[in-house]
């Protein structure tokens, strides 16, 4: 048996915040900009499995001594939609569901709401 | 000044997962990600499967645990090569941890690699590890509503193994309900009922895996 220790992380959102900060650093380096980062625009779909509160908490925890220290996290949370093939309704949903909220048919498809994106980075000039 | 990035946040993991898959393909190793709650019976299922496929395939295991190596010790006792990953608190394995573990595997001695993920029905759903197949393990004592309550993990799985089927008479678990939910979430997934300690259903599950392994390589 070979023991192997991974880097310490203690929740899902912490590794997402880590990825976010890493990607911001890559993008800023590539742009050659040196101004302080003021805002980050992030998309966290309602069905992405990520809790925005936990993501904010993890971000604040990891931000000190990185390029994003002091930056504000703007999160947009696109909703998902349930399209029912039986009653033809289109309903906004917050959770993955099994049946149409209108007619309880199981002939449904879930659209959108899964995005987890770094949209843009705002820096001082 | 605004930089438009429009990047997927999990892209780094997805990229690493693709690299893991390519590495495994090149080495001719078929990889199975085993997910389920703590206590669902993931390790017991693996033990039973290994006894059944002995001589037919050469398995190895990557054990993901928050702490300790209890499961890895059980697997090692069977003479199966095992690598322990301690996530030190993390609720899931990610592709980067698997990449590190792949380095310590003897590919020549392995043709199917099982990754026993951290016991969790939520976070493990978001992380592709580079596997070829994902199996979700659910015990009858956990309840038949789990696919409806944790759809993401069931939706992305290729098989549902219902464990502890010998306890069915003592629970209100309705196999028809979970079967209907699973068929809705993952229409092509296989569904098995096993009682691993007694051996019920293990041969069918093992045969399916061996068939997947031979068609997947």
Coordinates of C-alpha atoms in Angstrom, one line a residue:
Chain A
X1 CA 0.0 0.0 0.0
X2 CA 1.3 3.4 -0.9
X3 CA 0.2 6.3 1.3
X4 CA -0.3 9.7 -0.4
X5 CA -1.3 13.0 1.2
X6 CA -3.3 15.5 -0.8
X7 CA -3.2 19.2 -0.2
X8 CA -5.4 20.2 2.7
X9 CA -8.8 21.5 1.6
X10 CA -11.9 21.0 3.6
X11 CA -14.9 21.6 1.4
X12 CA -16.1 21.6 -2.1
X13 CA -16.3 25.4 -2.4
X14 CA -12.7 25.8 -1.2
X15 CA -11.4 24.0 -4.2
X16 CA -13.7 26.0 -6.5
X17 CA -12.4 29.2 -4.9
X18 CA -8.8 28.0 -5.4
X19 CA -9.5 27.3 -9.1
X20 CA -11.1 30.7 -9.4
X21 CA -8.1 32.6 -7.9
X22 CA -5.7 30.5 -10.0
X23 CA -7.6 31.4 -13.2
X24 CA -7.8 35.1 -12.3
X25 CA -4.0 35.1 -11.8
X26 CA -3.5 33.4 -15.2
X27 CA -5.8 35.9 -17.0
X28 CA -4.2 38.9 -15.4
X29 CA -0.7 37.7 -16.1
X30 CA -1.6 37.1 -19.7
X31 CA -3.1 40.6 -20.1
X32 CA 0.0 42.2 -18.7
X33 CA -2.1 44.5 -16.5
X34 CA -0.7 45.5 -13.1
X35 CA -3.6 47.5 -11.6
X36 CA -5.3 46.4 -8.5
X37 CA -8.2 44.0 -9.1
X38 CA -11.5 45.6 -7.9
X39 CA -14.2 43.2 -9.0
X40 CA -14.7 39.7 -10.3
X41 CA -17.8 38.6 -12.1
X42 CA -18.7 35.0 -11.6
X43 CA -21.6 32.9 -12.7
X44 CA -22.9 30.2 -10.4
X45 CA -25.9 28.4 -11.9
X46 CA -28.6 27.3 -9.5
X47 CA -27.9 23.7 -10.4
X48 CA -24.1 23.9 -10.4
X49 CA -24.0 22.3 -6.9
X50 CA -22.1 25.2 -5.5
X51 CA -23.4 27.3 -2.6
X52 CA -22.7 31.0 -3.2
X53 CA -22.4 31.7 0.6
X54 CA -19.8 29.0 0.9
X55 CA -18.0 30.2 -2.2
X56 CA -17.8 33.8 -0.8
X57 CA -16.6 32.5 2.5
X58 CA -13.9 30.3 0.9
X59 CA -12.9 33.2 -1.4
X60 CA -12.4 35.6 1.6
X61 CA -10.4 32.9 3.3
X62 CA -8.0 32.4 0.4
X63 CA -7.8 35.9 -1.0
X64 CA -5.2 37.4 1.4
X65 CA -1.7 37.7 -0.1
X66 CA -3.0 36.9 -3.6
X67 CA -3.8 39.2 -6.5
X68 CA -7.5 39.1 -5.6
X69 CA -7.0 40.5 -2.1
X70 CA -9.6 43.2 -1.5
X71 CA -11.5 42.4 -4.8
X72 CA -15.3 42.2 -4.7
X73 CA -17.0 39.0 -5.8
X74 CA -20.1 39.7 -8.0
X75 CA -22.0 36.5 -8.4
X76 CA -24.9 36.0 -10.8
X77 CA -27.1 33.0 -10.3
X78 CA -28.8 32.0 -13.6
X79 CA -31.9 29.9 -13.0
X80 CA -32.7 26.6 -14.7
X81 CA -35.9 25.7 -16.5
X82 CA -38.0 22.6 -16.6
X83 CA -39.5 22.0 -20.0
X84 CA -42.4 19.6 -19.9
X85 CA -43.1 17.5 -23.0
X86 CA -46.5 16.6 -21.7
X87 CA -48.2 19.9 -20.7
X88 CA -45.7 22.0 -22.8
X89 CA -45.0 24.3 -19.8
X90 CA -41.7 26.0 -19.1
X91 CA -41.1 26.6 -15.4
X92 CA -38.1 28.2 -13.6
X93 CA -36.6 25.9 -11.0
X94 CA -34.1 26.1 -8.2
X95 CA -33.4 22.4 -7.8
X96 CA -33.1 19.4 -10.0
X97 CA -36.5 18.0 -10.0
X98 CA -38.0 14.7 -11.2
X99 CA -41.4 15.8 -12.4
X100 CA -43.1 18.8 -14.0
X101 CA -44.2 21.2 -11.2
X102 CA -47.4 21.9 -13.2
X103 CA -48.7 18.5 -14.2
X104 CA -46.4 16.0 -12.4
X105 CA -45.4 14.4 -15.7
X106 CA -42.0 12.8 -15.8
X107 CA -41.5 13.6 -19.4
X108 CA -39.3 16.6 -18.8
X109 CA -36.0 18.1 -19.7
X110 CA -33.9 20.4 -17.5
X111 CA -32.3 23.3 -19.3
X112 CA -29.5 25.6 -18.1
X113 CA -28.5 26.5 -14.6
X114 CA -25.4 24.4 -14.6
X115 CA -22.8 27.0 -15.5
X116 CA -19.8 27.7 -13.2
X117 CA -17.8 30.5 -14.9
X118 CA -15.3 33.2 -14.3
X119 CA -16.9 35.9 -16.6
X120 CA -14.7 38.9 -16.2
X121 CA -12.1 40.7 -14.1
X122 CA -12.2 44.5 -13.4
X123 CA -8.9 46.2 -12.6
X124 CA -7.8 49.8 -11.7
X125 CA -6.0 51.4 -14.7
Chain B
X1 CA -9.9 48.1 -17.4
X2 CA -11.9 44.9 -17.8
X3 CA -10.6 41.5 -18.8
X4 CA -13.3 39.2 -20.3
X5 CA -12.4 35.7 -19.3
X6 CA -15.6 33.6 -19.7
X7 CA -13.8 30.5 -18.4
X8 CA -15.3 27.4 -16.8
X9 CA -14.2 27.2 -13.2
X10 CA -13.9 23.5 -13.2
X11 CA -12.0 23.5 -16.5
X12 CA -8.7 22.8 -14.7
X13 CA -10.1 19.6 -13.2
X14 CA -11.8 18.6 -16.5
X15 CA -8.6 19.0 -18.4
X16 CA -6.6 17.0 -15.8
X17 CA -9.3 14.3 -15.9
X18 CA -8.9 14.1 -19.7
X19 CA -5.2 13.7 -19.2
X20 CA -5.7 10.9 -16.7
X21 CA -8.1 9.1 -19.1
X22 CA -5.6 9.4 -21.9
X23 CA -2.8 8.0 -19.7
X24 CA -5.0 5.1 -18.6
X25 CA -6.0 4.4 -22.2
X26 CA -2.4 4.4 -23.3
X27 CA -1.6 1.9 -20.5
X28 CA -4.6 -0.3 -21.3
X29 CA -6.2 0.3 -17.9
X30 CA -10.0 0.5 -17.5
X31 CA -11.0 2.9 -14.7
X32 CA -14.1 2.8 -12.5
X33 CA -15.1 5.5 -10.1
X34 CA -17.1 4.1 -7.2
X35 CA -19.3 6.7 -5.4
X36 CA -21.8 6.5 -2.6
X37 CA -22.5 7.5 1.0
X38 CA -20.3 6.5 3.9
X39 CA -21.4 3.1 5.0
X40 CA -23.2 2.3 1.7
X41 CA -20.9 -0.7 1.3
X42 CA -18.4 0.4 -1.3
X43 CA -15.4 -1.5 0.2
X44 CA -17.5 -4.6 0.9
X45 CA -18.7 -4.6 -2.7
X46 CA -15.2 -4.3 -4.0
X47 CA -14.0 -7.2 -1.7
X48 CA -16.8 -9.4 -3.0
X49 CA -16.2 -8.4 -6.7
X50 CA -12.5 -9.2 -6.4
X51 CA -13.2 -12.6 -5.0
X52 CA -15.4 -13.3 -8.0
X53 CA -13.2 -11.9 -10.8
X54 CA -10.0 -13.4 -9.4
X55 CA -8.0 -14.9 -12.3
X56 CA -10.1 -13.1 -14.9
X57 CA -8.9 -9.5 -14.4
X58 CA -6.1 -7.8 -12.5
X59 CA -7.6 -5.1 -10.3
X60 CA -6.0 -2.3 -8.4
X61 CA -7.6 0.3 -6.1
X62 CA -7.1 4.0 -5.3
X63 CA -8.8 4.6 -1.9
X64 CA -10.0 8.1 -1.2
X65 CA -10.6 8.8 2.5
X66 CA -10.7 11.9 4.6
X67 CA -8.4 10.3 7.1
X68 CA -6.8 6.9 7.8
X69 CA -6.3 3.8 5.7
X70 CA -8.8 1.3 7.1
X71 CA -10.3 0.6 3.7
X72 CA -6.9 0.4 2.0
X73 CA -5.8 -2.2 4.6
X74 CA -8.8 -4.3 3.8
X75 CA -8.1 -4.2 0.1
X76 CA -4.4 -4.9 0.6
X77 CA -5.2 -8.1 2.6
X78 CA -6.7 -9.5 -0.6
X79 CA -3.4 -9.1 -2.4
X80 CA -4.8 -6.3 -4.6
X81 CA -2.4 -3.3 -5.2
X82 CA -3.8 -0.2 -3.4
X83 CA -2.9 3.5 -3.2
X84 CA -4.3 5.5 -0.3
X85 CA -5.2 9.1 -0.9
X86 CA -5.9 11.1 2.3
X87 CA -7.8 14.2 1.3
X88 CA -7.2 15.7 4.8
X89 CA -10.8 17.0 5.0
X90 CA -11.8 17.4 1.4
X91 CA -15.2 16.0 0.6
X92 CA -14.3 14.5 -2.8
X93 CA -11.4 13.3 -4.9
X94 CA -10.3 15.5 -7.8
X95 CA -8.4 14.7 -11.0
X96 CA -5.2 16.2 -9.6
X97 CA -5.1 13.8 -6.7
X98 CA -5.7 10.9 -9.1
X99 CA -2.9 12.1 -11.4
X100 CA -0.5 11.9 -8.4
X101 CA -1.8 8.5 -7.5
X102 CA -1.4 7.2 -11.0
X103 CA 2.3 7.7 -10.8
X104 CA 2.7 5.0 -8.2
X105 CA 0.7 2.3 -10.1
X106 CA 2.5 -0.6 -11.9
X107 CA 0.4 -0.5 -15.1
X108 CA 1.7 -3.9 -16.3
X109 CA 0.2 -5.6 -13.3
X110 CA -3.2 -3.9 -13.6
X111 CA -6.1 -4.0 -16.1
X112 CA -8.9 -2.5 -14.1
X113 CA -8.5 0.4 -11.6
X114 CA -11.2 1.1 -9.1
X115 CA -11.3 4.5 -7.5
X116 CA -13.2 4.3 -4.2
X117 CA -14.3 7.9 -3.8
X118 CA -14.8 9.7 -0.5
X119 CA -18.2 8.7 1.0
X120 CA -20.4 11.5 -0.3
X121 CA -23.4 11.8 -2.6
X122 CA -23.0 15.5 -3.3
X123 CA -19.5 16.8 -4.0
X124 CA -18.2 13.8 -5.8
X125 CA -20.7 14.5 -8.6
X126 CA -18.9 17.6 -9.8
X127 CA -15.5 16.1 -10.3
X128 CA -14.5 13.9 -13.3
X129 CA -11.5 11.9 -12.3
X130 CA -10.7 10.5 -15.7
X131 CA -12.7 7.3 -15.2
X132 CA -14.4 5.3 -18.0
X133 CA -17.3 4.2 -15.8
X134 CA -19.0 5.6 -12.7
X135 CA -20.9 3.3 -10.3
X136 CA -23.1 4.7 -7.6
X137 CA -23.6 2.5 -4.6
X138 CA -26.7 2.8 -2.5
X139 CA -27.7 0.6 0.5
X140 CA -31.3 -0.3 1.2
X141 CA -31.1 1.2 4.6
X142 CA -30.4 4.6 3.2
X143 CA -33.9 4.8 1.6
X144 CA -35.4 4.7 -1.8
X145 CA -35.7 8.5 -2.2
X146 CA -32.0 9.2 -2.6
X147 CA -32.0 9.5 -6.4
X148 CA -34.7 12.1 -6.1
X149 CA -32.9 13.9 -3.4
X150 CA -29.4 13.8 -4.9
X151 CA -30.1 13.6 -8.6
X152 CA -26.7 14.8 -9.9
X153 CA -24.7 11.8 -8.7
X154 CA -27.2 9.3 -10.0
X155 CA -27.6 11.1 -13.3
X156 CA -24.0 10.9 -14.2
X157 CA -23.5 7.2 -13.3
X158 CA -23.4 4.2 -15.6
X159 CA -24.7 1.8 -13.0
X160 CA -26.6 1.7 -9.7
X161 CA -25.7 -1.0 -7.3
X162 CA -28.2 -1.4 -4.5
X163 CA -26.4 -3.1 -1.6
X164 CA -27.6 -4.8 1.5
X165 CA -30.5 -6.3 -0.4
X166 CA -30.7 -9.0 2.3
X167 CA -32.1 -6.3 4.6
X168 CA -35.0 -5.5 2.3
X169 CA -37.6 -7.3 4.5
X170 CA -36.6 -5.1 7.4
X171 CA -36.8 -1.8 5.6
X172 CA -39.4 0.2 3.8
X173 CA -37.1 0.5 0.8
X174 CA -39.1 0.3 -2.5
X175 CA -36.8 -1.0 -5.3
X176 CA -39.4 0.0 -7.9
X177 CA -39.3 3.6 -6.8
X178 CA -35.5 3.9 -7.0
X179 CA -35.5 2.0 -10.3
X180 CA -38.0 4.4 -11.8
X181 CA -36.1 7.4 -10.6
X182 CA -32.8 6.0 -11.9
X183 CA -34.3 5.2 -15.3
X184 CA -35.6 8.7 -15.5
X185 CA -32.2 10.2 -14.5
X186 CA -29.9 7.8 -16.4
X187 CA -32.0 5.8 -18.9
X188 CA -29.0 3.6 -20.0
X189 CA -27.7 2.8 -16.6
X190 CA -27.6 -0.8 -15.3
X191 CA -29.2 -1.5 -12.0
X192 CA -28.0 -4.4 -9.8
X193 CA -29.2 -5.6 -6.4
X194 CA -26.6 -7.3 -4.3
X195 CA -26.0 -8.6 -0.8
X196 CA -22.2 -8.6 -0.9
X197 CA -21.6 -10.4 2.4
X198 CA -23.8 -13.3 1.2
X199 CA -22.6 -13.0 -2.4
X200 CA -26.1 -12.4 -3.9
X201 CA -26.0 -10.5 -7.2
X202 CA -22.2 -10.3 -7.2
X203 CA -21.7 -12.6 -10.2
X204 CA -24.1 -10.5 -12.4
X205 CA -22.4 -7.3 -11.4
X206 CA -18.9 -8.8 -11.9
X207 CA -19.9 -10.2 -15.3
X208 CA -21.2 -6.8 -16.4
X209 CA -18.0 -5.1 -15.3
X210 CA -15.8 -7.7 -17.1
X211 CA -17.9 -7.2 -20.3
X212 CA -17.5 -3.4 -20.0
X213 CA -13.8 -3.8 -19.4
X214 CA -13.3 -6.0 -22.5
X215 CA -15.5 -3.7 -24.7
X216 CA -14.0 -0.5 -23.3
X217 CA -10.4 -1.2 -24.2

